[in-house]
CSV table of C-alpha atoms and ligand atoms in Angstrom, one decimal:
chain,number,residue,atom,x,y,z
A,29,SER,CA,7.9,-14.5,38.0
A,30,SER,CA,4.2,-14.2,37.0
A,31,PRO,CA,2.2,-12.8,39.9
A,32,ARG,CA,-0.5,-15.4,39.2
A,33,SER,CA,0.1,-19.1,39.2
A,34,VAL,CA,-0.8,-20.1,35.7
A,35,ASP,CA,-1.4,-23.8,35.3
A,36,GLU,CA,0.6,-24.4,32.1
A,37,SER,CA,-0.5,-28.0,31.9
A,38,SER,CA,-4.1,-26.9,31.6
A,39,ILE,CA,-3.3,-24.5,28.8
A,40,GLU,CA,-1.5,-27.4,27.2
A,41,THR,CA,-4.5,-29.7,27.6
A,42,ILE,CA,-6.7,-27.2,25.9
A,43,VAL,CA,-4.5,-26.6,22.8
A,44,ARG,CA,-3.2,-30.2,22.5
A,45,PRO,CA,-5.9,-31.4,20.1
A,46,PHE,CA,-4.6,-28.8,17.6
A,47,LYS,CA,-1.1,-30.3,17.7
A,48,LEU,CA,-1.0,-33.0,15.0
A,49,ASN,CA,2.1,-35.1,14.5
A,50,ASP,CA,4.0,-36.0,11.3
A,51,MET,CA,2.1,-39.2,10.9
A,52,ASN,CA,-1.2,-37.3,11.0
A,53,TYR,CA,-0.1,-35.0,8.3
A,54,ARG,CA,1.2,-37.8,6.2
A,55,GLU,CA,-2.1,-39.6,6.6
A,56,ILE,CA,-4.0,-36.4,5.6
A,57,MET,CA,-1.9,-36.1,2.5
A,58,HIS,CA,-2.6,-39.7,1.5
A,59,LEU,CA,-6.3,-39.2,2.2
A,60,MET,CA,-6.3,-36.1,0.0
A,61,ILE,CA,-4.7,-38.0,-2.9
A,62,GLU,CA,-7.4,-40.7,-2.5
A,63,LYS,CA,-10.1,-38.0,-2.6
A,64,PHE,CA,-8.5,-36.4,-5.7
A,65,LYS,CA,-8.8,-39.8,-7.5
A,66,GLU,CA,-12.4,-40.3,-6.4
A,67,GLY,CA,-13.3,-36.9,-7.8
A,68,LEU,CA,-11.5,-37.6,-11.1
A,69,SER,CA,-13.2,-41.0,-11.7
A,70,ALA,CA,-16.6,-40.9,-13.5
A,71,LYS,CA,-17.9,-43.7,-11.3
A,72,THR,CA,-17.2,-42.1,-8.0
A,73,ASN,CA,-17.4,-38.4,-8.9
A,74,PRO,CA,-21.1,-38.1,-8.2
A,75,ILE,CA,-20.6,-38.9,-4.6
A,76,ALA,CA,-17.1,-37.5,-4.2
A,77,THR,CA,-16.6,-34.5,-1.8
A,78,VAL,CA,-13.6,-33.1,-3.6
A,79,LYS,CA,-15.2,-32.3,-6.9
A,80,MET,CA,-12.1,-31.9,-9.2
A,81,PHE,CA,-13.9,-29.7,-11.8
A,82,PRO,CA,-12.2,-29.6,-15.2
A,83,THR,CA,-11.8,-25.9,-16.0
A,84,TYR,CA,-11.5,-26.0,-19.8
A,85,VAL,CA,-8.3,-24.1,-19.4
A,86,ARG,CA,-5.9,-26.4,-21.3
A,87,SER,CA,-2.6,-24.6,-21.5
A,88,THR,CA,-0.5,-22.2,-19.6
A,89,PRO,CA,0.2,-18.8,-21.3
A,90,LYS,CA,3.1,-18.3,-23.7
A,91,GLY,CA,3.9,-15.0,-22.1
A,92,THR,CA,3.4,-13.1,-25.3
A,93,GLU,CA,-0.4,-12.4,-25.0
A,94,VAL,CA,-1.6,-9.0,-26.1
A,95,GLY,CA,-4.9,-7.1,-26.0
A,96,ASP,CA,-7.4,-5.1,-23.9
A,97,PHE,CA,-9.7,-6.9,-21.5
A,98,LEU,CA,-12.1,-6.3,-18.7
A,99,ALA,CA,-12.1,-8.6,-15.7
A,100,LEU,CA,-14.4,-9.1,-12.8
A,101,ASP,CA,-13.3,-10.6,-9.5
A,102,LEU,CA,-16.0,-11.9,-7.3
A,103,GLY,CA,-15.5,-14.4,-4.6
A,104,GLY,CA,-14.6,-13.0,-1.2
A,105,THR,CA,-14.2,-9.7,0.6
A,106,ASN,CA,-13.9,-7.4,-2.3
A,107,PHE,CA,-15.6,-7.2,-5.7
A,108,ARG,CA,-13.4,-5.6,-8.3
A,109,VAL,CA,-13.8,-4.5,-11.9
A,110,LEU,CA,-10.6,-4.3,-13.8
A,111,HIS,CA,-9.3,-3.1,-17.2
A,112,ILE,CA,-6.2,-5.0,-18.2
A,113,LYS,CA,-3.8,-4.3,-21.1
A,114,LEU,CA,-1.7,-7.3,-21.9
A,115,ASP,CA,1.5,-6.6,-23.9
A,116,GLY,CA,3.9,-9.5,-23.5
A,117,GLN,CA,5.6,-9.3,-20.1
A,118,ASP,CA,4.3,-5.7,-19.8
A,119,THR,CA,0.9,-5.7,-18.1
A,120,LYS,CA,-1.0,-2.5,-17.3
A,121,MET,CA,-4.0,-2.6,-15.1
A,122,GLU,CA,-6.6,-0.3,-13.7
A,123,SER,CA,-9.2,-1.4,-11.2
A,124,LYS,CA,-11.8,-0.3,-8.8
A,125,ILE,CA,-13.1,-2.0,-5.7
A,126,PHE,CA,-16.8,-2.0,-5.1
A,127,LEU,CA,-18.6,-3.2,-2.0
A,128,ILE,CA,-21.1,-6.0,-2.0
A,129,PRO,CA,-23.5,-5.0,0.8
A,130,GLN,CA,-24.4,-7.8,3.2
A,131,LYS,CA,-28.0,-7.4,2.1
A,132,ILE,CA,-27.1,-8.3,-1.5
A,133,MET,CA,-24.8,-11.2,-0.4
A,134,SER,CA,-27.9,-12.9,1.0
A,135,GLY,CA,-30.5,-11.5,-1.4
A,136,THR,CA,-31.6,-12.7,-4.8
A,137,GLY,CA,-29.4,-13.6,-7.7
A,138,THR,CA,-31.0,-10.9,-9.8
A,139,GLU,CA,-30.1,-8.2,-7.3
A,140,LEU,CA,-26.6,-9.5,-7.1
A,141,PHE,CA,-26.0,-9.5,-10.9
A,142,ASP,CA,-27.8,-6.1,-11.4
A,143,HIS,CA,-25.5,-4.7,-8.8
A,144,ILE,CA,-22.5,-6.2,-10.7
A,145,ALA,CA,-23.8,-4.7,-14.0
A,146,ASP,CA,-24.1,-1.3,-12.2
A,147,CYS,CA,-20.6,-1.5,-11.0
A,148,ILE,CA,-19.3,-2.5,-14.5
A,149,TYR,CA,-21.2,0.5,-16.0
A,150,LYS,CA,-19.7,2.9,-13.4
A,151,PHE,CA,-16.2,1.6,-14.0
A,152,VAL,CA,-16.4,1.5,-17.8
A,153,LYS,CA,-17.8,5.0,-17.9
A,154,GLU,CA,-15.0,6.4,-15.6
A,155,GLN,CA,-12.4,4.7,-17.8
A,156,GLN,CA,-14.0,6.3,-20.9
A,157,LEU,CA,-14.5,2.9,-22.4
A,158,LEU,CA,-18.3,3.0,-22.9
A,159,THR,CA,-18.0,2.9,-26.7
A,160,HIS,CA,-15.5,0.0,-26.9
A,161,TYR,CA,-16.2,-3.6,-27.3
A,162,LEU,CA,-14.3,-5.5,-24.6
A,163,PRO,CA,-14.1,-9.2,-24.0
A,164,LEU,CA,-14.4,-10.0,-20.3
A,165,GLY,CA,-12.8,-12.6,-18.1
A,166,PHE,CA,-14.8,-13.4,-15.0
A,167,THR,CA,-13.0,-14.7,-11.9
A,168,PHE,CA,-15.8,-16.2,-10.0
A,169,SER,CA,-14.4,-18.0,-7.0
A,170,PHE,CA,-17.1,-20.4,-6.0
A,171,PRO,CA,-17.5,-24.1,-6.9
A,172,CYS,CA,-18.7,-24.3,-10.5
A,173,ARG,CA,-19.3,-27.3,-12.8
A,174,GLN,CA,-18.1,-25.9,-16.1
A,175,GLU,CA,-19.5,-27.1,-19.5
A,176,GLY,CA,-17.2,-24.8,-21.4
A,177,LEU,CA,-14.8,-21.9,-20.9
A,178,ASP,CA,-17.9,-19.5,-20.9
A,179,LYS,CA,-20.4,-21.8,-19.2
A,180,ALA,CA,-20.1,-22.3,-15.5
A,181,ILE,CA,-22.9,-23.7,-13.3
A,182,LEU,CA,-22.7,-22.8,-9.6
A,183,THR,CA,-23.0,-25.9,-7.5
A,184,THR,CA,-23.0,-24.2,-4.0
A,185,TRP,CA,-22.4,-20.8,-2.5
A,186,THR,CA,-19.5,-20.7,0.0
A,187,LYS,CA,-17.7,-18.1,2.1
A,188,GLY,CA,-20.8,-16.3,3.4
A,189,PHE,CA,-22.6,-15.8,0.1
A,190,LYS,CA,-26.1,-17.1,-0.3
A,191,CYS,CA,-28.1,-15.5,-3.1
A,192,GLU,CA,-31.3,-17.1,-4.1
A,193,GLY,CA,-31.8,-18.6,-7.6
A,194,VAL,CA,-28.1,-18.9,-8.6
A,195,GLU,CA,-27.2,-22.4,-7.6
A,196,GLY,CA,-27.7,-24.7,-10.5
A,197,GLU,CA,-27.6,-21.8,-13.0
A,198,ASN,CA,-25.0,-20.7,-15.6
A,199,ILE,CA,-23.6,-17.6,-14.1
A,200,VAL,CA,-22.5,-16.3,-17.5
A,201,GLU,CA,-26.1,-16.2,-18.6
A,202,LEU,CA,-27.1,-14.4,-15.4
A,203,LEU,CA,-24.4,-11.9,-16.0
A,204,HIS,CA,-25.3,-11.3,-19.7
A,205,ALA,CA,-29.0,-10.9,-18.8
A,206,ALA,CA,-28.0,-8.2,-16.2
A,207,ILE,CA,-25.7,-6.5,-18.6
A,208,LYS,CA,-28.6,-6.4,-21.1
A,209,ARG,CA,-31.0,-5.0,-18.6
A,210,LYS,CA,-28.5,-2.3,-17.8
A,211,GLY,CA,-28.1,-1.4,-21.4
A,212,GLN,CA,-25.3,0.7,-23.0
A,213,LEU,CA,-22.7,-1.9,-22.4
A,214,ASN,CA,-20.8,-3.6,-25.2
A,215,ILE,CA,-19.3,-6.4,-23.2
A,216,LYS,CA,-19.2,-10.2,-23.6
A,217,CYS,CA,-18.0,-12.6,-21.0
A,218,VAL,CA,-15.7,-15.1,-22.8
A,219,ALA,CA,-14.2,-17.0,-19.9
A,220,VAL,CA,-15.0,-17.9,-16.4
A,221,ILE,CA,-12.2,-19.0,-14.1
A,222,ASN,CA,-11.7,-19.1,-10.4
A,223,ASP,CA,-9.0,-17.4,-8.3
A,224,THR,CA,-6.8,-20.5,-8.1
A,225,VAL,CA,-6.6,-20.7,-11.9
A,226,GLY,CA,-6.0,-16.9,-12.0
A,227,ALA,CA,-3.1,-17.3,-9.6
A,228,LEU,CA,-1.6,-20.2,-11.6
A,229,MET,CA,-2.0,-18.5,-15.0
A,230,SER,CA,-0.6,-15.2,-13.7
A,231,CYS,CA,2.4,-16.9,-12.3
A,232,ALA,CA,2.9,-19.2,-15.3
A,233,HIS,CA,3.0,-16.1,-17.4
A,234,SER,CA,6.6,-15.6,-16.2
A,235,ASP,CA,7.5,-19.0,-14.8
A,236,ARG,CA,7.0,-22.1,-17.0
A,237,MET,CA,7.4,-24.5,-14.1
A,238,CYS,CA,4.3,-23.1,-12.5
A,239,SER,CA,1.6,-25.8,-12.4
A,240,ILE,CA,-0.2,-25.4,-9.1
A,241,GLY,CA,-2.3,-22.5,-7.9
A,242,ILE,CA,-3.4,-22.1,-4.3
A,243,ILE,CA,-5.6,-19.6,-2.5
A,244,LEU,CA,-5.3,-18.9,1.2
A,245,GLY,CA,-7.7,-15.9,1.8
A,246,THR,CA,-11.3,-15.8,2.9
A,247,GLY,CA,-11.5,-19.4,1.8
A,248,THR,CA,-9.0,-22.0,0.5
A,249,ASN,CA,-8.8,-23.9,-2.7
A,250,ALA,CA,-6.3,-25.2,-5.2
A,251,CYS,CA,-5.9,-26.1,-8.9
A,252,TYR,CA,-3.3,-28.0,-10.8
A,253,ILE,CA,-2.4,-29.2,-14.3
A,254,GLU,CA,-3.5,-32.8,-14.8
A,255,ARG,CA,-2.9,-35.2,-17.7
A,256,LEU,CA,-6.1,-36.0,-19.6
A,257,GLU,CA,-5.5,-39.7,-19.3
A,258,ASN,CA,-6.0,-39.3,-15.5
A,259,VAL,CA,-9.2,-37.3,-16.0
A,260,ASP,CA,-11.9,-40.0,-16.4
A,261,ILE,CA,-14.7,-37.3,-16.1
A,262,TRP,CA,-13.4,-35.4,-19.1
A,263,ASN,CA,-15.8,-36.0,-22.0
A,264,GLU,CA,-14.4,-33.4,-24.4
A,265,ASP,CA,-11.8,-33.5,-27.1
A,266,LYS,CA,-8.6,-35.4,-26.2
A,267,ASN,CA,-6.4,-33.4,-28.6
A,268,GLU,CA,-3.1,-31.7,-27.8
A,269,PRO,CA,-2.3,-30.4,-25.3
A,270,LYS,CA,-3.3,-33.6,-23.5
A,271,GLN,CA,-3.9,-31.8,-20.2
A,272,VAL,CA,-6.4,-29.7,-18.4
A,273,ILE,CA,-6.3,-27.5,-15.3
A,274,ILE,CA,-8.4,-29.1,-12.6
A,275,ASN,CA,-10.1,-27.0,-10.0
A,276,THR,CA,-10.0,-29.3,-7.0
A,277,GLU,CA,-12.3,-27.4,-4.6
A,278,TRP,CA,-10.3,-28.9,-1.8
A,279,GLY,CA,-12.1,-26.8,0.7
A,280,ALA,CA,-14.7,-29.5,0.8
A,281,PHE,CA,-12.2,-32.2,1.8
A,282,GLY,CA,-13.5,-33.8,5.0
A,283,ASP,CA,-17.2,-33.2,4.2
A,284,ASP,CA,-17.6,-37.0,4.1
A,285,GLY,CA,-16.3,-37.3,7.7
A,286,CYS,CA,-12.9,-38.4,6.8
A,287,LEU,CA,-11.3,-35.7,8.9
A,288,ASP,CA,-13.5,-36.2,11.9
A,289,LYS,CA,-10.8,-37.9,14.0
A,290,ILE,CA,-8.3,-35.0,13.6
A,291,LEU,CA,-10.9,-32.2,14.1
A,292,THR,CA,-11.4,-30.6,17.5
A,293,ASP,CA,-14.5,-29.6,19.4
A,294,TYR,CA,-13.6,-26.0,18.4
A,295,ASP,CA,-13.7,-27.0,14.7
A,296,ARG,CA,-17.1,-28.5,15.3
A,297,GLN,CA,-18.3,-25.3,16.9
A,298,VAL,CA,-17.1,-23.1,14.1
A,299,ASP,CA,-18.8,-25.4,11.6
A,300,LYS,CA,-22.0,-25.5,13.6
A,301,HIS,CA,-22.4,-21.7,13.7
A,302,SER,CA,-21.4,-21.2,10.1
A,303,ILE,CA,-23.8,-20.4,7.2
A,304,ASN,CA,-23.0,-23.8,5.7
A,305,PRO,CA,-22.8,-26.4,8.5
A,306,GLY,CA,-21.2,-29.7,7.4
A,307,LYS,CA,-19.7,-28.1,4.4
A,308,GLN,CA,-16.1,-26.9,3.6
A,309,ARG,CA,-14.7,-28.7,6.6
A,310,PHE,CA,-11.0,-28.4,5.4
A,311,GLU,CA,-11.5,-24.8,4.6
A,312,LYS,CA,-12.8,-24.1,8.1
A,313,THR,CA,-9.6,-25.4,9.7
A,314,ILE,CA,-7.5,-23.1,7.6
A,315,SER,CA,-8.8,-19.9,6.0
A,316,GLY,CA,-9.3,-16.3,7.0
A,317,MET,CA,-13.0,-16.5,7.5
A,318,TYR,CA,-12.6,-19.0,10.3
A,319,MET,CA,-9.1,-19.0,11.8
A,320,GLY,CA,-9.7,-16.0,14.0
A,321,GLU,CA,-12.8,-17.5,15.3
A,322,LEU,CA,-11.0,-20.7,16.3
A,323,VAL,CA,-8.5,-18.6,18.3
A,324,ARG,CA,-11.4,-16.7,19.9
A,325,LEU,CA,-13.1,-19.9,21.0
A,326,ILE,CA,-9.9,-21.1,22.7
A,327,LEU,CA,-9.2,-17.7,24.3
A,328,GLU,CA,-12.7,-17.8,25.7
A,329,LYS,CA,-12.2,-21.3,27.0
A,330,LEU,CA,-8.9,-20.3,28.7
A,331,ARG,CA,-10.6,-17.3,30.2
A,332,ARG,CA,-13.5,-19.3,31.6
A,333,HIS,CA,-10.9,-21.5,33.3
A,334,LYS,CA,-9.2,-18.3,34.6
A,335,LEU,CA,-6.0,-19.3,32.6
A,336,ILE,CA,-5.9,-15.9,30.9
A,337,PHE,CA,-7.0,-12.3,31.6
A,338,ASN,CA,-7.5,-13.3,35.2
A,339,GLY,CA,-10.8,-14.7,34.1
A,340,VAL,CA,-12.1,-11.3,33.0
A,341,GLY,CA,-13.1,-11.0,29.3
A,342,SER,CA,-15.1,-8.5,27.4
A,343,GLU,CA,-18.2,-8.3,25.3
A,344,GLU,CA,-16.1,-8.2,22.2
A,345,LEU,CA,-14.2,-11.3,23.1
A,346,SER,CA,-17.5,-13.0,23.6
A,347,THR,CA,-18.8,-12.0,20.3
A,348,ARG,CA,-18.8,-14.5,17.5
A,349,GLY,CA,-16.6,-13.4,14.5
A,350,ARG,CA,-15.1,-10.5,16.4
A,351,PHE,CA,-11.6,-11.8,16.6
A,352,TYR,CA,-10.4,-11.2,13.1
A,353,THR,CA,-7.8,-13.4,11.4
A,354,LYS,CA,-5.7,-10.3,10.8
A,355,TYR,CA,-5.2,-10.2,14.6
A,356,VAL,CA,-3.5,-13.5,14.4
A,357,SER,CA,-0.9,-12.1,12.0
A,358,GLU,CA,-0.5,-9.0,14.1
A,359,ILE,CA,-0.1,-10.9,17.4
A,360,GLU,CA,2.4,-13.3,15.9
A,361,SER,CA,4.4,-10.4,14.4
A,362,ASP,CA,5.4,-9.3,17.9
A,363,ILE,CA,9.0,-10.3,18.4
A,364,ASP,CA,9.8,-9.1,21.9
A,365,ASP,CA,8.2,-8.7,25.4
A,366,SER,CA,6.9,-5.2,24.6
A,367,PHE,CA,4.0,-7.0,22.7
A,368,LYS,CA,3.1,-3.8,20.9
A,369,ASN,CA,0.6,-5.4,18.5
A,370,THR,CA,-0.9,-7.8,21.0
A,371,LYS,CA,-1.6,-5.0,23.4
A,372,GLN,CA,-3.2,-3.1,20.5
A,373,VAL,CA,-5.4,-6.1,19.7
A,374,PHE,CA,-6.4,-6.5,23.3
A,375,GLN,CA,-7.4,-2.8,23.4
A,376,ASP,CA,-9.4,-3.2,20.2
A,377,LEU,CA,-11.2,-6.0,22.0
A,378,ASN,CA,-11.8,-3.9,25.1
A,379,LEU,CA,-9.7,-6.2,27.2
A,380,THR,CA,-8.0,-3.9,29.8
A,381,ASN,CA,-7.0,-6.2,32.6
A,382,PHE,CA,-4.0,-8.0,31.2
A,383,MET,CA,-0.4,-8.8,31.9
A,384,VAL,CA,2.6,-9.7,29.8
A,385,GLU,CA,1.9,-13.4,30.6
A,386,ASP,CA,-1.5,-13.0,28.9
A,387,CYS,CA,0.2,-11.6,25.8
A,388,ARG,CA,2.5,-14.7,25.7
A,389,ILE,CA,-0.5,-17.0,26.1
A,390,ALA,CA,-2.5,-15.3,23.3
A,391,GLN,CA,0.6,-15.5,21.0
A,392,TYR,CA,1.0,-19.2,21.8
A,393,VAL,CA,-2.6,-19.9,21.0
A,394,CYS,CA,-2.4,-17.9,17.7
A,395,SER,CA,0.7,-19.7,16.7
A,396,THR,CA,-0.7,-23.1,17.5
A,397,ILE,CA,-3.8,-22.5,15.3
A,398,SER,CA,-1.9,-20.9,12.4
A,399,THR,CA,0.7,-23.6,12.5
A,400,ARG,CA,-1.9,-26.3,12.1
A,401,ALA,CA,-3.5,-24.2,9.2
A,402,ALA,CA,-0.1,-23.9,7.4
A,403,TYR,CA,0.7,-27.6,7.9
A,404,LEU,CA,-2.7,-28.7,6.6
A,405,SER,CA,-2.3,-26.4,3.6
A,406,ALA,CA,1.1,-28.0,3.1
A,407,ALA,CA,-0.4,-31.5,3.3
A,408,GLY,CA,-2.8,-30.6,0.5
A,409,THR,CA,0.0,-29.0,-1.5
A,410,ALA,CA,2.1,-32.1,-1.0
A,411,ALA,CA,-0.8,-34.3,-2.2
A,412,LEU,CA,-0.9,-32.3,-5.4
A,413,ILE,CA,2.8,-32.5,-5.9
A,414,HIS,CA,2.7,-36.3,-5.5
A,415,LYS,CA,-0.3,-36.6,-7.7
A,416,MET,CA,1.5,-34.8,-10.5
A,417,GLY,CA,4.7,-36.7,-10.0
A,418,ARG,CA,7.0,-34.0,-11.4
A,419,SER,CA,10.5,-33.5,-10.1
A,420,GLU,CA,10.3,-29.8,-10.1
A,421,VAL,CA,7.3,-27.5,-9.6
A,422,THR,CA,6.5,-23.9,-8.9
A,423,VAL,CA,3.4,-23.3,-6.7
A,424,ALA,CA,1.6,-20.0,-7.2
A,425,VAL,CA,0.0,-18.8,-3.9
A,426,ASP,CA,-2.3,-15.9,-3.3
A,427,GLY,CA,-4.6,-14.6,-0.6
A,428,SER,CA,-4.2,-12.3,2.4
A,429,LEU,CA,-3.6,-15.1,4.9
A,430,TYR,CA,-0.5,-16.3,3.0
A,431,ARG,CA,0.5,-12.8,2.1
A,432,PHE,CA,0.4,-11.2,5.5
A,433,HIS,CA,0.9,-13.9,8.1
A,434,PRO,CA,4.5,-13.6,9.3
A,435,HIS,CA,5.3,-17.4,9.2
A,436,PHE,CA,2.8,-19.1,6.9
A,437,HIS,CA,5.1,-19.3,4.0
A,438,ASP,CA,8.0,-20.7,6.0
A,439,LEU,CA,5.8,-23.2,7.9
A,440,MET,CA,4.3,-24.5,4.6
A,441,VAL,CA,7.8,-24.9,3.0
A,442,GLU,CA,9.0,-26.8,6.0
A,443,LYS,CA,6.1,-29.3,6.0
A,444,ILE,CA,6.1,-29.7,2.2
A,445,LYS,CA,9.8,-30.5,2.3
A,446,ALA,CA,9.1,-33.2,4.9
A,447,LEU,CA,6.3,-34.7,2.9
A,448,CYS,CA,7.9,-34.4,-0.6
A,449,PRO,CA,11.6,-34.8,0.1
A,450,LEU,CA,12.5,-35.6,-3.5
A,451,THR,CA,10.7,-32.7,-5.3
A,452,ARG,CA,12.3,-29.4,-6.0
A,453,PHE,CA,9.5,-26.9,-5.3
A,454,ARG,CA,9.0,-23.2,-4.6
A,455,LEU,CA,6.1,-21.3,-3.3
A,456,MET,CA,5.7,-18.0,-5.2
A,457,LEU,CA,3.4,-15.1,-4.2
A,458,SER,CA,1.1,-14.6,-7.2
A,459,HIS,CA,0.4,-11.0,-8.0
A,460,ASP,CA,-3.0,-9.8,-9.4
A,461,GLY,CA,-4.0,-13.3,-10.3
A,462,SER,CA,-7.7,-12.6,-10.4
A,463,GLY,CA,-7.3,-9.8,-12.8
A,464,LYS,CA,-4.3,-10.7,-14.9
A,465,GLY,CA,-5.2,-14.4,-14.9
A,466,ALA,CA,-8.7,-13.7,-16.2
A,467,ALA,CA,-7.3,-11.4,-18.9
A,468,ILE,CA,-4.8,-14.1,-20.0
A,469,VAL,CA,-7.5,-16.7,-20.3
A,470,ALA,CA,-9.9,-14.3,-22.0
A,471,SER,CA,-7.1,-13.6,-24.5
A,472,CYS,CA,-6.7,-17.3,-25.3
A,473,ALA,CA,-10.5,-17.6,-25.6
A,474,THR,CA,-10.8,-14.8,-28.1
A,475,GLN,CA,-7.9,-16.2,-30.2
A,476,GLU,CA,-9.4,-19.6,-30.4
A,477,GLY,CA,-12.9,-18.3,-31.0
B,513,ADP,P1,-10.4,-13.1,-0.8
B,513,ADP,O1,-11.6,-12.7,-0.1
B,513,ADP,O2,-10.6,-12.9,-2.3
B,513,ADP,O3,-9.9,-14.4,-0.5
B,513,ADP,P2,-8.1,-12.0,0.5
B,513,ADP,O4,-7.1,-12.9,-0.1
B,513,ADP,O5,-7.8,-10.6,0.7
B,513,ADP,O6,-9.4,-11.9,-0.4
B,513,ADP,O7,-8.6,-12.6,1.8
B,513,ADP,C1,-9.4,-11.9,2.8
B,513,ADP,C2,-9.3,-12.7,4.1
B,513,ADP,O8,-8.0,-12.7,4.6
B,513,ADP,C3,-10.2,-12.1,5.2
B,513,ADP,O9,-11.2,-13.0,5.4
B,513,ADP,C4,-9.3,-12.0,6.4
B,513,ADP,O10,-9.8,-13.0,7.3
B,513,ADP,C5,-8.0,-12.5,6.0
B,513,ADP,N1,-7.0,-11.5,6.3
B,513,ADP,C6,-7.0,-10.2,6.0
B,513,ADP,N2,-5.9,-9.6,6.4
B,513,ADP,C7,-5.1,-10.5,7.0
B,513,ADP,C8,-3.9,-10.6,7.7
B,513,ADP,N3,-3.1,-9.4,7.8
B,513,ADP,N4,-3.4,-11.7,8.1
B,513,ADP,C9,-4.1,-12.9,8.0
B,513,ADP,N5,-5.3,-12.9,7.4
B,513,ADP,C10,-5.8,-11.8,6.9
């Protein structure tokens, strides 16, 4: 009953490349397992795309950790400074969000770390902790080659950061130098982790089956517990516990071209216009920094073919990065033909000339893209589950995409079930991983040190 004759088959033609079948996902899972193995082997690691960094975190928490800690959380939209009191299962936490201005994100490393030290100072002063010595856990969510719990060398910036003079450097040294320049602070960074490890540790604090941590936010990444005998690149002590958490950096899966045949022209466009072309190809099919842009590119294509909005767009819809990933969640949350959220999004984008059919089409596009993202995340998760070979596992997941998208969790569960029919698994939302996880690791570090 649509007043226009919409050519469904053309819409279908345009979105079809995003619809992968079960065989595709199974193949992606097997490829991922192969890439994990390449990263873990000393011989192939130097040229491996999935880096499989050992984190120096060897055991999950007992759940009885105590003490006062500071934590920093840097690695995406928000920079946070936190004060955490661990007391067994009772954790108290105060935190403050600071902005990292765009100018600093693409400035120099010195500017970045001076800004961080300023923020720490402001927070510690507000919390009336200036006179206290506090060990600090740093959740630094970028790919780092670690040489110890407190020594992390940044390999490459991702997720829109590009500060000069940090790649190849030990970020703990840069932080300590900035803290020293600032003065008046009695703080020592005792551990660096990334957000995946934070999620895993925070969840393992209350669930001893937890052995995988996944982030689905601005970017995507995963970590898991691996047996030392499988970690050929591990050159440190082989004592008990004979395991180490591996930060996979799976966002870089596909950077060797192994995903090219399942990627679409839209994926190639997103990559081409990103700050890091050719890098983080898996991440760019999934995470919050890119998913909205994929949807926007398809909507623009549909509009040019007069298959949506009667061919009339807006400056906003034509603007790169202007279709936020949160719109995808909002649009997919509409459950009836009133399309309340979808209409709001259209208004936000200054699209005035639309009909109910356009809402339906937009929702269909969003669902196609987010379903592929969820299934790809599931293929990665299934790869980890197979790699570990456990019969039961809890997966800690954090990040706004997973948290707020109305179907992401269910879609992931459905596809993991299909790919790992013999494993009992559950996906658990991890709370405050970047803060609590960092404090837990800092607590272990101070006890051993
Ligand atoms: P981090 O930057 O540390 O990953 P988040 O987990 O909050 O922090 O992720 C932020 C990203 O999540 C943003 O890039 C944004 O694209 C995406 N996002 C924010 N809100 C939503 C939402 N409601 N639904 C889906 N994605 C969202």
